[in-house]
Amino acid sequence: MNIAVFASHGGSDLQAIIDGCKNNQINARVSVVISNNGNSMALQRAEAEGIPAYHLSANKSGNEEALATEILDILAKYNVEMIFLAGYMRMLHISVLEKYNNRIFNIHPALLPKFGGKGMHGMNVHTAVIKAKESETGVTIHRVNAEYDSGEIVAQTTVPVLKNDTPEILAARVLDREYEFLVEVIGDIVNGEITLG
Ligand code: GRF
């Protein structure tokens, strides 16, 4: 299965997916990486792995519609069958959501529907979890629709919140859990246990 990964920042989740494919835990390949951030480590990681990597953004393309056309052209060029958003800070255009309906997934570092929605990303999530005195948090992988973090949840795993956690400590613990969880769940998508289309 050809997977496209979209990422905006560090790309450590992307790296986990690439490594899962390389060591055959995932019977698929990352055939293209797209980022809205030309300086993202995600693009550098893709290039280091010899994976086609594109910096695409509404600014570069001119507007959202032109960006969507460019994205769709690239997804077709690499015969993409599934899209995974791994720290992608933009909403996909409706034309992309429709074309790949039910075949786009996102990973969120909390137990949705709690601590999700617009603005709930990165450290904001973990700060809110600690402020709410939660005893546990976790990771959610869900299908992507036109609302932030609100598509069908396909998998969740819990991560403990410890007494003296700072948002940074908690973020690191959650991110660490993401890496193995990503490989497990994407493996289930590729082998059909989690359906596409
Ligand atoms: C992860 O925390 C993920 O849950 C969220 O974005 C972050 C990606 O981190 N969607 P990285 O850029 O892959 O290191």
PDB file of C-alpha atoms and ligand atoms in Angstrom:
ATOM      1  CA  MET A   1       0.000   0.000   0.000  1.00  0.00           C
ATOM      2  CA  ASN A   2       1.303   3.490  -0.922  1.00  0.00           C
ATOM      3  CA  ILE A   3       1.030   5.879   2.015  1.00  0.00           C
ATOM      4  CA  ALA A   4       1.368   9.682   1.882  1.00  0.00           C
ATOM      5  CA  VAL A   5       2.433  11.286   5.166  1.00  0.00           C
ATOM      6  CA  PHE A   6       1.749  14.957   5.870  1.00  0.00           C
ATOM      7  CA  ALA A   7       3.805  16.596   8.645  1.00  0.00           C
ATOM      8  CA  SER A   8       4.639  20.160   9.686  1.00  0.00           C
ATOM      9  CA  HIS A   9       7.406  19.904  12.251  1.00  0.00           C
ATOM     10  CA  GLY A  10       9.878  17.385  13.696  1.00  0.00           C
ATOM     11  CA  GLY A  11       8.626  14.340  11.810  1.00  0.00           C
ATOM     12  CA  SER A  12       9.483  11.849  14.556  1.00  0.00           C
ATOM     13  CA  ASP A  13       6.103  10.154  13.974  1.00  0.00           C
ATOM     14  CA  LEU A  14       6.924  10.098  10.241  1.00  0.00           C
ATOM     15  CA  GLN A  15      10.236   8.438  11.083  1.00  0.00           C
ATOM     16  CA  ALA A  16       8.419   5.775  13.122  1.00  0.00           C
ATOM     17  CA  ILE A  17       6.173   5.019  10.140  1.00  0.00           C
ATOM     18  CA  ILE A  18       9.133   4.882   7.727  1.00  0.00           C
ATOM     19  CA  ASP A  19      11.044   2.573  10.092  1.00  0.00           C
ATOM     20  CA  GLY A  20       7.957   0.367  10.555  1.00  0.00           C
ATOM     21  CA  CYS A  21       7.761  -0.073   6.785  1.00  0.00           C
ATOM     22  CA  LYS A  22      11.513  -0.692   6.447  1.00  0.00           C
ATOM     23  CA  ASN A  23      11.516  -3.429   9.092  1.00  0.00           C
ATOM     24  CA  ASN A  24       8.366  -4.986   7.595  1.00  0.00           C
ATOM     25  CA  GLN A  25       6.137  -4.367  10.608  1.00  0.00           C
ATOM     26  CA  ILE A  26       3.958  -2.441   8.148  1.00  0.00           C
ATOM     27  CA  ASN A  27       3.398  -4.057   4.743  1.00  0.00           C
ATOM     28  CA  ALA A  28       3.422  -0.699   2.932  1.00  0.00           C
ATOM     29  CA  ARG A  29       5.695   2.127   1.862  1.00  0.00           C
ATOM     30  CA  VAL A  30       5.753   5.856   2.478  1.00  0.00           C
ATOM     31  CA  SER A  31       5.672   6.895  -1.172  1.00  0.00           C
ATOM     32  CA  VAL A  32       5.578  10.674  -0.633  1.00  0.00           C
ATOM     33  CA  VAL A  33       5.879  13.221   2.196  1.00  0.00           C
ATOM     34  CA  ILE A  34       4.202  16.625   2.094  1.00  0.00           C
ATOM     35  CA  SER A  35       4.813  19.514   4.499  1.00  0.00           C
ATOM     36  CA  ASN A  36       3.471  23.068   4.711  1.00  0.00           C
ATOM     37  CA  ASN A  37       6.774  24.031   6.378  1.00  0.00           C
ATOM     38  CA  GLY A  38       9.810  24.240   4.111  1.00  0.00           C
ATOM     39  CA  ASN A  39      12.126  24.043   7.112  1.00  0.00           C
ATOM     40  CA  SER A  40      10.480  21.017   8.699  1.00  0.00           C
ATOM     41  CA  MET A  41      12.641  18.149   9.899  1.00  0.00           C
ATOM     42  CA  ALA A  42       9.965  15.946   8.322  1.00  0.00           C
ATOM     43  CA  LEU A  43      11.101  16.980   4.830  1.00  0.00           C
ATOM     44  CA  GLN A  44      14.720  16.425   5.803  1.00  0.00           C
ATOM     45  CA  ARG A  45      13.939  12.966   7.173  1.00  0.00           C
ATOM     46  CA  ALA A  46      12.132  12.031   3.939  1.00  0.00           C
ATOM     47  CA  GLU A  47      15.020  13.257   1.813  1.00  0.00           C
ATOM     48  CA  ALA A  48      17.486  11.304   3.964  1.00  0.00           C
ATOM     49  CA  GLU A  49      15.399   8.173   3.269  1.00  0.00           C
ATOM     50  CA  GLY A  50      15.194   8.863  -0.477  1.00  0.00           C
ATOM     51  CA  ILE A  51      11.437   9.487  -0.237  1.00  0.00           C
ATOM     52  CA  PRO A  52       9.967  12.208  -2.532  1.00  0.00           C
ATOM     53  CA  ALA A  53       9.293  15.240  -0.306  1.00  0.00           C
ATOM     54  CA  TYR A  54       7.306  18.345  -1.189  1.00  0.00           C
ATOM     55  CA  HIS A  55       6.925  21.716   0.519  1.00  0.00           C
ATOM     56  CA  LEU A  56       3.386  22.772  -0.407  1.00  0.00           C
ATOM     57  CA  SER A  57       1.388  25.615   1.100  1.00  0.00           C
ATOM     58  CA  ALA A  58      -1.395  28.029   0.226  1.00  0.00           C
ATOM     59  CA  ASN A  59       1.175  30.835   0.280  1.00  0.00           C
ATOM     60  CA  LYS A  60       3.363  29.020  -2.258  1.00  0.00           C
ATOM     61  CA  SER A  61       0.458  27.882  -4.445  1.00  0.00           C
ATOM     62  CA  GLY A  62      -1.373  31.199  -4.225  1.00  0.00           C
ATOM     63  CA  ASN A  63      -4.583  30.048  -2.551  1.00  0.00           C
ATOM     64  CA  GLU A  64      -6.261  27.024  -0.931  1.00  0.00           C
ATOM     65  CA  GLU A  65      -7.819  25.756  -4.178  1.00  0.00           C
ATOM     66  CA  ALA A  66      -4.511  25.866  -6.072  1.00  0.00           C
ATOM     67  CA  LEU A  67      -2.839  24.081  -3.130  1.00  0.00           C
ATOM     68  CA  ALA A  68      -5.507  21.373  -3.189  1.00  0.00           C
ATOM     69  CA  THR A  69      -4.947  20.849  -6.922  1.00  0.00           C
ATOM     70  CA  GLU A  70      -1.208  20.500  -6.377  1.00  0.00           C
ATOM     71  CA  ILE A  71      -1.752  18.049  -3.516  1.00  0.00           C
ATOM     72  CA  LEU A  72      -4.190  15.954  -5.564  1.00  0.00           C
ATOM     73  CA  ASP A  73      -1.779  15.884  -8.519  1.00  0.00           C
ATOM     74  CA  ILE A  74       1.064  14.644  -6.294  1.00  0.00           C
ATOM     75  CA  LEU A  75      -1.116  12.050  -4.532  1.00  0.00           C
ATOM     76  CA  ALA A  76      -2.120  10.710  -7.969  1.00  0.00           C
ATOM     77  CA  LYS A  77       1.466  10.779  -9.234  1.00  0.00           C
ATOM     78  CA  TYR A  78       2.570   8.463  -6.418  1.00  0.00           C
ATOM     79  CA  ASN A  79      -0.563   6.281  -6.547  1.00  0.00           C
ATOM     80  CA  VAL A  80      -1.344   7.088  -2.932  1.00  0.00           C
ATOM     81  CA  GLU A  81      -3.949   4.796  -1.353  1.00  0.00           C
ATOM     82  CA  MET A  82      -3.933   6.136   2.220  1.00  0.00           C
ATOM     83  CA  ILE A  83      -3.024   9.485   3.779  1.00  0.00           C
ATOM     84  CA  PHE A  84      -1.636   9.791   7.318  1.00  0.00           C
ATOM     85  CA  LEU A  85      -1.441  13.187   9.052  1.00  0.00           C
ATOM     86  CA  ALA A  86       1.419  13.061  11.580  1.00  0.00           C
ATOM     87  CA  GLY A  87       1.618  16.501  13.125  1.00  0.00           C
ATOM     88  CA  TYR A  88       0.174  18.376  10.150  1.00  0.00           C
ATOM     89  CA  MET A  89      -1.020  21.808  11.257  1.00  0.00           C
ATOM     90  CA  ARG A  90      -3.367  22.577   8.375  1.00  0.00           C
ATOM     91  CA  MET A  91      -6.926  21.513   7.454  1.00  0.00           C
ATOM     92  CA  LEU A  92      -7.058  19.593   4.169  1.00  0.00           C
ATOM     93  CA  HIS A  93      -9.249  21.148   1.465  1.00  0.00           C
ATOM     94  CA  ILE A  94     -12.691  19.568   0.990  1.00  0.00           C
ATOM     95  CA  SER A  95     -11.673  18.295  -2.472  1.00  0.00           C
ATOM     96  CA  VAL A  96      -8.905  16.193  -0.874  1.00  0.00           C
ATOM     97  CA  LEU A  97     -11.181  15.022   1.961  1.00  0.00           C
ATOM     98  CA  GLU A  98     -13.781  13.903  -0.585  1.00  0.00           C
ATOM     99  CA  LYS A  99     -11.371  12.207  -2.980  1.00  0.00           C
ATOM    100  CA  TYR A 100      -9.757  10.211  -0.140  1.00  0.00           C
ATOM    101  CA  ASN A 101     -12.879   9.861   1.989  1.00  0.00           C
ATOM    102  CA  ASN A 102     -12.354   7.301   4.803  1.00  0.00           C
ATOM    103  CA  ARG A 103      -8.725   6.870   3.724  1.00  0.00           C
ATOM    104  CA  ILE A 104      -7.233   9.794   5.688  1.00  0.00           C
ATOM    105  CA  PHE A 105      -6.127   9.304   9.301  1.00  0.00           C
ATOM    106  CA  ASN A 106      -4.696  11.597  11.991  1.00  0.00           C
ATOM    107  CA  ILE A 107      -2.878  10.972  15.256  1.00  0.00           C
ATOM    108  CA  HIS A 108      -3.763  13.150  18.253  1.00  0.00           C
ATOM    109  CA  PRO A 109      -1.831  13.121  21.556  1.00  0.00           C
ATOM    110  CA  ALA A 110      -4.849  12.824  23.859  1.00  0.00           C
ATOM    111  CA  LEU A 111      -7.946  10.688  24.490  1.00  0.00           C
ATOM    112  CA  LEU A 112     -10.435  12.321  22.083  1.00  0.00           C
ATOM    113  CA  PRO A 113     -13.065  13.628  22.251  1.00  0.00           C
ATOM    114  CA  LYS A 114     -11.428  15.194  25.325  1.00  0.00           C
ATOM    115  CA  PHE A 115      -8.650  17.742  24.732  1.00  0.00           C
ATOM    116  CA  GLY A 116      -9.224  18.052  20.980  1.00  0.00           C
ATOM    117  CA  GLY A 117     -10.404  20.614  18.484  1.00  0.00           C
ATOM    118  CA  LYS A 118      -8.992  23.792  16.994  1.00  0.00           C
ATOM    119  CA  GLY A 119      -5.960  25.075  18.890  1.00  0.00           C
ATOM    120  CA  MET A 120      -5.570  21.816  20.832  1.00  0.00           C
ATOM    121  CA  HIS A 121      -2.182  20.737  19.505  1.00  0.00           C
ATOM    122  CA  GLY A 122       1.349  20.329  20.784  1.00  0.00           C
ATOM    123  CA  MET A 123       2.066  21.490  24.337  1.00  0.00           C
ATOM    124  CA  ASN A 124      -1.424  23.047  24.662  1.00  0.00           C
ATOM    125  CA  VAL A 125      -2.864  19.542  24.905  1.00  0.00           C
ATOM    126  CA  HIS A 126      -0.591  18.336  27.699  1.00  0.00           C
ATOM    127  CA  THR A 127      -0.895  21.615  29.630  1.00  0.00           C
ATOM    128  CA  ALA A 128      -4.700  21.237  29.549  1.00  0.00           C
ATOM    129  CA  VAL A 129      -4.525  17.573  30.659  1.00  0.00           C
ATOM    130  CA  ILE A 130      -2.360  18.460  33.664  1.00  0.00           C
ATOM    131  CA  LYS A 131      -4.511  21.506  34.509  1.00  0.00           C
ATOM    132  CA  ALA A 132      -7.578  19.232  34.467  1.00  0.00           C
ATOM    133  CA  LYS A 133      -5.789  16.915  36.947  1.00  0.00           C
ATOM    134  CA  GLU A 134      -6.386  13.877  34.723  1.00  0.00           C
ATOM    135  CA  SER A 135      -4.885  10.625  36.034  1.00  0.00           C
ATOM    136  CA  GLU A 136      -4.369   9.383  32.499  1.00  0.00           C
ATOM    137  CA  THR A 137      -4.076  10.684  28.965  1.00  0.00           C
ATOM    138  CA  GLY A 138      -3.262   8.822  25.758  1.00  0.00           C
ATOM    139  CA  VAL A 139      -3.138   8.720  21.978  1.00  0.00           C
ATOM    140  CA  THR A 140      -5.996   8.658  19.482  1.00  0.00           C
ATOM    141  CA  ILE A 141      -5.923   7.716  15.800  1.00  0.00           C
ATOM    142  CA  HIS A 142      -9.042   8.781  13.922  1.00  0.00           C
ATOM    143  CA  ARG A 143     -10.381   9.266  10.411  1.00  0.00           C
ATOM    144  CA  VAL A 144     -10.134  12.854   9.183  1.00  0.00           C
ATOM    145  CA  ASN A 145     -13.181  14.885   8.193  1.00  0.00           C
ATOM    146  CA  ALA A 146     -13.898  18.592   7.789  1.00  0.00           C
ATOM    147  CA  GLU A 147     -13.840  19.273  11.557  1.00  0.00           C
ATOM    148  CA  TYR A 148     -10.642  19.214  13.643  1.00  0.00           C
ATOM    149  CA  ASP A 149     -10.148  15.960  15.594  1.00  0.00           C
ATOM    150  CA  SER A 150     -13.752  14.796  15.127  1.00  0.00           C
ATOM    151  CA  GLY A 151     -13.684  11.899  12.666  1.00  0.00           C
ATOM    152  CA  GLU A 152     -14.421   8.274  13.638  1.00  0.00           C
ATOM    153  CA  ILE A 153     -11.952   7.043  16.260  1.00  0.00           C
ATOM    154  CA  VAL A 154     -10.260   3.856  14.986  1.00  0.00           C
ATOM    155  CA  ALA A 155      -7.830   3.223  17.869  1.00  0.00           C
ATOM    156  CA  GLN A 156      -6.858   4.613  21.277  1.00  0.00           C
ATOM    157  CA  THR A 157      -4.230   3.776  23.890  1.00  0.00           C
ATOM    158  CA  THR A 158      -3.780   5.230  27.395  1.00  0.00           C
ATOM    159  CA  VAL A 159      -0.673   6.828  28.939  1.00  0.00           C
ATOM    160  CA  PRO A 160      -0.424   7.549  32.692  1.00  0.00           C
ATOM    161  CA  VAL A 161      -0.178  11.098  34.044  1.00  0.00           C
ATOM    162  CA  LEU A 162       2.219  11.114  37.009  1.00  0.00           C
ATOM    163  CA  LYS A 163       2.100  13.388  40.057  1.00  0.00           C
ATOM    164  CA  ASN A 164       5.028  15.659  39.230  1.00  0.00           C
ATOM    165  CA  ASP A 165       4.538  15.731  35.474  1.00  0.00           C
ATOM    166  CA  THR A 166       5.252  18.957  33.656  1.00  0.00           C
ATOM    167  CA  PRO A 167       3.683  19.390  30.203  1.00  0.00           C
ATOM    168  CA  GLU A 168       7.101  18.685  28.675  1.00  0.00           C
ATOM    169  CA  ILE A 169       7.603  15.445  30.618  1.00  0.00           C
ATOM    170  CA  LEU A 170       4.097  14.280  29.768  1.00  0.00           C
ATOM    171  CA  ALA A 171       4.524  15.245  26.093  1.00  0.00           C
ATOM    172  CA  ALA A 172       7.665  13.115  25.884  1.00  0.00           C
ATOM    173  CA  ARG A 173       5.952  10.117  27.482  1.00  0.00           C
ATOM    174  CA  VAL A 174       2.988  10.388  25.086  1.00  0.00           C
ATOM    175  CA  LEU A 175       5.176  10.863  22.005  1.00  0.00           C
ATOM    176  CA  ASP A 176       7.216   7.814  22.964  1.00  0.00           C
ATOM    177  CA  ARG A 177       4.025   5.726  23.162  1.00  0.00           C
ATOM    178  CA  GLU A 178       2.933   7.104  19.757  1.00  0.00           C
ATOM    179  CA  TYR A 179       5.801   5.499  17.896  1.00  0.00           C
ATOM    180  CA  GLU A 180       4.888   1.864  18.624  1.00  0.00           C
ATOM    181  CA  PHE A 181       1.155   2.647  18.532  1.00  0.00           C
ATOM    182  CA  LEU A 182       1.457   4.161  15.042  1.00  0.00           C
ATOM    183  CA  VAL A 183       3.139   1.046  13.693  1.00  0.00           C
ATOM    184  CA  GLU A 184       0.509  -1.205  15.285  1.00  0.00           C
ATOM    185  CA  VAL A 185      -2.498   0.757  13.984  1.00  0.00           C
ATOM    186  CA  ILE A 186      -1.156   1.500  10.498  1.00  0.00           C
ATOM    187  CA  GLY A 187      -0.375  -2.205  10.275  1.00  0.00           C
ATOM    188  CA  ASP A 188      -4.065  -2.882  11.053  1.00  0.00           C
ATOM    189  CA  ILE A 189      -5.146  -0.405   8.359  1.00  0.00           C
ATOM    190  CA  VAL A 190      -2.854  -1.993   5.766  1.00  0.00           C
ATOM    191  CA  ASN A 191      -3.939  -5.557   6.612  1.00  0.00           C
ATOM    192  CA  GLY A 192      -7.606  -4.579   6.448  1.00  0.00           C
ATOM    193  CA  GLU A 193      -8.544  -4.935  10.128  1.00  0.00           C
ATOM    194  CA  ILE A 194      -9.331  -1.204   9.990  1.00  0.00           C
ATOM    195  CA  THR A 195     -11.194  -0.674   6.729  1.00  0.00           C
ATOM    196  CA  LEU A 196     -10.547   1.907   4.004  1.00  0.00           C
ATOM    197  CA  GLY A 197     -13.097   3.469   1.661  1.00  0.00           C
TER     198      GLY A 197
HETATM  199  C1  GRF B   1       2.666  14.360  17.756  1.00  0.00           C
HETATM  200  O1  GRF B   1       2.542  14.735  19.110  1.00  0.00           O
HETATM  201  C2  GRF B   1       1.299  14.000  17.214  1.00  0.00           C
HETATM  202  O2  GRF B   1       0.443  13.418  18.181  1.00  0.00           O
HETATM  203  C3  GRF B   1       0.762  15.338  16.806  1.00  0.00           C
HETATM  204  O3  GRF B   1       1.864  16.042  16.285  1.00  0.00           O
HETATM  205  C4  GRF B   1       3.060  15.556  16.900  1.00  0.00           C
HETATM  206  C5  GRF B   1       4.019  15.164  15.798  1.00  0.00           C
HETATM  207  O4  GRF B   1       5.306  15.145  16.318  1.00  0.00           O
HETATM  208  N1  GRF B   1      -0.283  15.209  15.831  1.00  0.00           N
HETATM  209  P1  GRF B   1       6.526  14.967  15.250  1.00  0.00           P
HETATM  210  O5  GRF B   1       6.538  16.208  14.401  1.00  0.00           O
HETATM  211  O6  GRF B   1       6.214  13.753  14.439  1.00  0.00           O
HETATM  212  O7  GRF B   1       7.744  14.803  16.091  1.00  0.00           O
END
